[in-house]
XYZ file of C-alpha atoms in Angstrom:
369
model
C -9.714 -6.275 -2.828
C -8.655 -9.866 -2.272
C -9.767 -10.994 1.200
C -8.288 -13.580 3.519
C -11.560 -15.515 3.356
C -14.628 -15.542 1.120
C -16.933 -14.419 3.910
C -16.529 -12.131 6.890
C -15.964 -13.839 10.237
C -18.760 -14.018 12.793
C -19.201 -11.028 15.066
C -16.387 -10.691 17.542
C -14.203 -8.051 19.067
C -11.510 -7.170 16.556
C -8.142 -6.225 17.997
C -6.129 -3.676 16.044
C -2.500 -2.816 16.734
C -1.727 0.899 16.490
C 1.871 1.772 15.572
C 2.139 5.554 15.114
C 5.887 5.500 14.431
C 7.474 8.896 13.839
C 6.438 12.463 13.025
C 2.889 12.939 11.782
C 2.254 9.235 12.223
C 1.358 10.163 15.799
C -1.279 12.581 14.436
C -2.909 10.461 11.718
C -3.108 7.035 13.349
C -5.622 8.378 15.930
C -7.750 9.360 12.908
C -7.889 5.735 11.789
C -8.835 4.648 15.302
C -11.582 7.266 15.547
C -13.057 6.225 12.197
C -13.239 2.585 13.281
C -14.871 3.578 16.560
C -17.429 5.687 14.672
C -18.599 3.081 12.156
C -22.394 2.729 12.162
C -23.831 0.031 14.424
C -25.353 -1.806 11.467
C -21.946 -3.255 10.608
C -21.820 -5.063 13.980
C -18.117 -4.420 14.411
C -16.483 -3.916 17.785
C -12.849 -2.912 18.120
C -10.179 -3.030 20.766
C -6.879 -1.224 20.268
C -3.381 -1.841 21.551
C -0.697 0.826 21.285
C 2.656 -0.474 20.056
C 6.083 1.082 19.548
C 8.392 1.267 16.532
C 10.343 3.910 14.667
C 13.540 5.886 14.317
C 12.757 8.110 17.300
C 12.353 4.990 19.430
C 15.687 3.717 18.101
C 17.439 6.924 19.146
C 16.036 6.554 22.657
C 16.404 2.815 23.190
C 18.682 1.439 20.481
C 15.795 -0.643 19.093
C 13.592 0.384 16.157
C 11.257 -2.612 16.355
C 10.860 -4.165 19.816
C 10.228 -7.908 20.034
C 7.093 -7.123 22.045
C 5.558 -5.267 19.094
C 6.072 -8.233 16.793
C 4.838 -10.752 19.398
C 1.640 -8.807 20.110
C 0.879 -8.411 16.408
C 1.451 -12.117 15.768
C -0.376 -13.513 18.781
C -3.047 -10.991 19.768
C -4.027 -8.759 16.843
C -6.321 -9.255 13.865
C -4.840 -6.345 11.909
C -2.791 -3.186 12.404
C -2.252 0.415 11.353
C 1.249 1.822 10.877
C 1.748 5.593 10.678
C 5.116 6.691 9.331
C 8.800 6.183 9.900
C 11.659 8.650 9.604
C 14.537 7.496 7.429
C 18.016 8.913 8.063
C 19.734 9.893 4.816
C 23.104 8.542 5.978
C 23.976 5.191 7.462
C 23.237 4.888 11.178
C 24.922 1.916 12.824
C 22.418 -0.636 14.073
C 19.349 0.993 12.537
C 17.092 -0.518 9.886
C 13.554 0.348 8.881
C 10.965 -1.162 11.242
C 8.256 -1.357 8.586
C 10.572 -3.324 6.285
C 11.361 -5.640 9.203
C 7.659 -6.031 10.024
C 6.889 -7.028 6.463
C 9.475 -9.797 6.684
C 8.623 -11.022 10.187
C 4.870 -11.170 9.496
C 5.142 -12.528 5.961
C 3.549 -9.435 4.408
C 4.834 -10.068 0.918
C 2.629 -7.570 -0.932
C 2.191 -3.834 -0.740
C -1.151 -2.939 -2.304
C -1.713 0.706 -3.256
C -4.995 1.811 -4.860
C -4.804 5.159 -6.658
C -8.223 6.487 -7.589
C -9.441 9.926 -8.575
C -12.686 11.426 -7.375
C -15.228 12.344 -10.037
C -14.638 15.858 -11.302
C -11.199 16.193 -9.701
C -8.092 15.844 -11.879
C -7.398 13.100 -14.407
C -9.534 9.936 -14.402
C -7.495 7.317 -12.532
C -8.512 3.946 -11.106
C -5.511 1.668 -10.710
C -4.023 -0.612 -8.085
C -0.254 -0.997 -7.865
C 0.730 -4.364 -6.410
C 4.334 -4.223 -5.255
C 6.426 -7.222 -4.259
C 7.471 -6.468 -0.709
C 10.279 -8.801 0.352
C 13.188 -8.727 -2.073
C 14.767 -6.829 -5.007
C 17.321 -4.203 -3.910
C 15.440 -3.858 -0.629
C 17.136 -6.962 0.756
C 19.712 -4.319 1.755
C 22.768 -6.437 1.130
C 25.287 -3.691 0.379
C 28.989 -3.218 0.725
C 31.528 -0.480 0.091
C 35.187 -1.091 -0.701
C 38.186 0.741 -2.092
C 39.929 -0.036 -5.345
C 43.700 -0.135 -5.558
C 43.750 3.517 -6.575
C 41.832 4.479 -3.418
C 38.511 5.249 -5.071
C 35.402 3.882 -3.377
C 32.952 1.430 -4.912
C 29.513 0.572 -3.529
C 27.665 -2.593 -4.534
C 24.147 -3.821 -3.766
C 22.477 -7.167 -4.339
C 19.266 -7.217 -6.398
C 17.522 -10.481 -5.534
C 14.521 -11.791 -7.487
C 13.164 -15.279 -6.811
C 10.688 -17.403 -8.714
C 8.700 -18.100 -5.532
C 8.186 -14.450 -4.581
C 7.510 -13.411 -8.178
C 4.829 -16.048 -8.712
C 3.239 -15.273 -5.361
C 2.892 -11.563 -6.095
C 1.674 -12.253 -9.635
C -1.117 -14.474 -8.304
C -2.234 -11.749 -5.918
C -2.285 -9.200 -8.738
C -4.414 -11.436 -10.967
C -6.774 -12.260 -8.088
C -7.207 -8.554 -7.337
C -7.974 -7.876 -11.010
C -10.680 -10.557 -11.019
C -12.183 -9.287 -7.785
C -12.165 -5.653 -8.965
C -14.037 -6.675 -12.076
C -16.585 -8.561 -10.002
C -17.240 -5.403 -7.995
C -17.596 -3.382 -11.205
C -20.011 -5.927 -12.676
C -22.136 -5.788 -9.523
C -22.215 -1.994 -9.471
C -25.230 -0.108 -10.760
C -23.027 2.749 -11.925
C -22.459 3.080 -15.659
C -19.463 5.366 -15.113
C -16.755 2.724 -14.856
C -13.304 3.664 -16.116
C -12.444 0.044 -16.961
C -14.799 -2.258 -18.845
C -12.623 -5.344 -18.423
C -9.762 -6.356 -16.093
C -6.089 -6.179 -16.995
C -2.746 -6.686 -15.267
C 0.373 -4.844 -16.446
C 3.635 -6.585 -15.526
C 6.340 -3.939 -15.116
C 10.032 -4.809 -15.471
C 13.360 -3.885 -17.081
C 14.251 -7.262 -18.557
C 15.644 -5.666 -21.711
C 18.631 -4.664 -19.555
C 18.381 -6.879 -16.461
C 17.731 -10.083 -18.361
C 18.424 -12.426 -15.447
C 16.728 -10.728 -12.470
C 13.894 -8.810 -14.120
C 13.759 -11.520 -16.745
C 12.899 -14.045 -14.039
C 10.199 -11.730 -12.635
C 8.642 -11.306 -16.081
C 8.781 -15.021 -16.886
C 7.321 -15.992 -13.496
C 4.384 -13.599 -13.870
C 3.654 -14.968 -17.327
C 3.878 -18.580 -16.130
C 1.257 -17.976 -13.426
C -1.058 -16.432 -15.991
C -0.584 -19.226 -18.528
C -0.999 -21.953 -15.902
C -4.332 -20.531 -14.710
C -5.993 -19.518 -17.966
C -9.429 -20.743 -16.885
C -9.348 -18.693 -13.700
C -7.912 -15.582 -15.356
C -9.513 -15.974 -18.794
C -11.109 -12.507 -18.622
C -7.912 -10.770 -17.473
C -5.845 -9.156 -20.203
C -2.123 -9.737 -19.707
C 0.081 -6.731 -20.501
C 3.738 -5.804 -20.073
C 5.515 -2.475 -19.793
C 9.202 -1.593 -19.486
C 9.487 0.475 -16.300
C 10.809 3.696 -17.849
C 8.101 3.749 -20.516
C 5.645 2.770 -17.782
C 6.418 5.992 -15.926
C 5.884 8.025 -19.101
C 2.644 6.281 -19.998
C 1.314 6.367 -16.431
C 1.494 10.171 -16.412
C 0.371 10.578 -20.000
C -2.472 8.019 -20.083
C -3.207 6.891 -16.500
C -6.734 5.838 -17.374
C -5.494 2.773 -19.290
C -4.074 1.026 -16.214
C -6.162 -1.281 -14.040
C -3.801 -3.462 -11.948
C -0.028 -3.007 -12.138
C 2.402 -5.526 -10.615
C 6.081 -4.753 -10.127
C 9.208 -5.739 -8.207
C 9.871 -3.893 -4.963
C 11.869 -0.862 -6.134
C 9.812 -0.114 -9.255
C 6.570 -0.580 -7.329
C 7.737 1.860 -4.667
C 8.618 4.532 -7.216
C 5.507 4.020 -9.348
C 3.105 4.147 -6.418
C 4.595 7.340 -5.005
C 4.623 8.929 -8.454
C 1.027 7.906 -9.089
C -0.009 9.928 -6.043
C 0.708 13.078 -8.079
C -2.163 12.088 -10.375
C -4.691 12.468 -7.552
C -3.355 15.530 -5.789
C -1.203 14.451 -2.873
C 0.533 11.593 -1.084
C -1.764 12.580 1.753
C -4.734 10.867 0.083
C -3.110 7.620 -1.103
C -3.527 4.478 1.034
C -1.674 1.202 1.104
C -1.800 -2.139 2.847
C 1.026 -4.550 3.602
C -0.575 -7.926 3.058
C 0.251 -11.592 3.563
C -1.929 -14.670 3.509
C -3.557 -14.001 6.884
C -2.658 -10.506 8.115
C -2.781 -6.906 6.872
C -1.249 -3.657 8.064
C -2.799 -0.457 6.737
C -0.133 2.166 6.066
C -0.494 5.637 4.502
C 1.963 6.244 1.680
C 3.353 9.509 3.040
C 6.392 9.837 5.279
C 6.873 11.332 8.723
C 6.802 14.940 7.370
C 8.852 16.618 10.130
C 8.238 20.038 8.528
C 4.552 19.967 9.573
C 4.782 17.774 12.661
C 2.832 19.206 15.588
C 0.970 21.804 13.519
C -2.289 19.843 13.350
C -2.527 20.139 9.583
C -1.413 16.684 8.412
C -3.800 15.070 5.954
C -5.569 12.077 7.581
C -7.195 10.780 4.393
C -4.409 8.374 3.406
C -4.619 6.796 6.862
C -8.421 6.649 6.788
C -8.375 4.998 3.372
C -5.653 2.616 4.593
C -7.927 1.717 7.485
C -10.665 0.830 5.004
C -8.208 -1.166 2.919
C -7.189 -3.142 6.004
C -10.875 -3.922 6.638
C -11.275 -5.138 3.048
C -8.501 -7.669 3.423
C -9.911 -8.744 6.786
C -13.224 -9.588 5.125
C -15.383 -6.530 5.873
C -15.923 -4.919 2.440
C -19.248 -3.262 3.311
C -17.747 -1.295 6.213
C -14.733 -0.431 4.047
C -17.031 0.824 1.279
C -18.796 3.156 3.722
C -15.455 4.701 4.681
C -14.420 5.141 1.033
C -17.789 6.726 0.250
C -17.454 9.224 3.100
C -13.893 10.159 2.078
C -14.923 10.622 -1.566
C -17.806 12.869 -0.480
C -15.426 15.012 1.547
C -13.019 15.372 -1.387
C -15.774 16.042 -3.922
C -17.298 18.812 -1.826
C -13.908 20.516 -1.784
C -14.547 22.643 1.318
C -12.876 21.017 4.302
C -9.365 20.044 3.283
C -5.835 20.306 4.628
C -3.163 22.659 3.198
C -1.542 19.985 1.003
C -4.793 20.017 -1.018
C -5.021 23.796 -1.051
C -7.271 24.180 1.992
C -6.950 25.617 5.481
C -8.614 22.919 7.590
C -7.018 21.015 10.448
C -6.507 17.277 10.692
C -9.334 16.976 13.204
C -11.743 19.027 11.089
C -11.250 16.672 8.159
C -11.737 13.612 10.376
C -14.958 14.997 11.829
C -16.296 15.929 8.403
C -15.686 12.403 7.110
C -17.282 10.768 10.153
C -20.428 12.878 9.907
C -20.959 11.435 6.412
C -21.366 7.857 7.712
């Protein structure tokens, strides 16, 4: 993945903020911490951890979902962070808004990067990265409800797309495509799903000609203006509804997919079905100088406290965070250990058809380092 710098920083103590959030977030974030603490000494990485608060449960207790202290510590003391999960009330709760959405805005984390990759011999062949714009679209949450003269209610929401945000996310998608191809070219494996890089711009400009039209045009402009840099990247487009159909029918054709906020959210959650479970899909919220690893699953109150939550999405998100921080070798070791666990198909949590506990999966992955 695209890193903040071209080379890893000199050895130092790396400070990671831990934000468990709600529900099973409090069970899987310790898995990410344990994996970092267990990395082999050859990587010369030392970690310190700081526990931070955020979430709906915190809001119900204190009236604040994202304390100022959490943001200040992340900005001024931490090199990266892990965020577990957040509960989302299905009806409006006065004063409450999602802390992870707020964190993305306050820390300038304009991209949500979600790799979806199958393990050899398990399910359909998939190796794609969904790059989701993280700051605008309908998620600006500018909504209102009013009554018409006849007393019926109407709800309206603003969908905001800007040229600046669209070009910024497009550049990240193209850069990731180039970097992924570089990794493939350097690999000794002949079993690569993609022989050349591509980026699929996903939109609905046939209907939303102004908003999605601007997103589409901005993505194309970045590509055309940097043809030398992206000369090996194939530019593609897909209308979002046909994208969903094609993603499930022919997932192997997609390399990097870039989309506005709402479509990217839906596509990345749907893509998890291609590899077995949301419990194995990682993500990272990324800006120009900071990354927060975040598993794609929710707070899962139905299994909270049972010790059976799948830690793999968090462990992979931990590796993804390391990639963006400039430690790809350590990240690769984590990915390799997770893939070995999945391929062996013995120690797995119930969402994958197994009977193992969270801790048993963590220990099995660590022993493969």
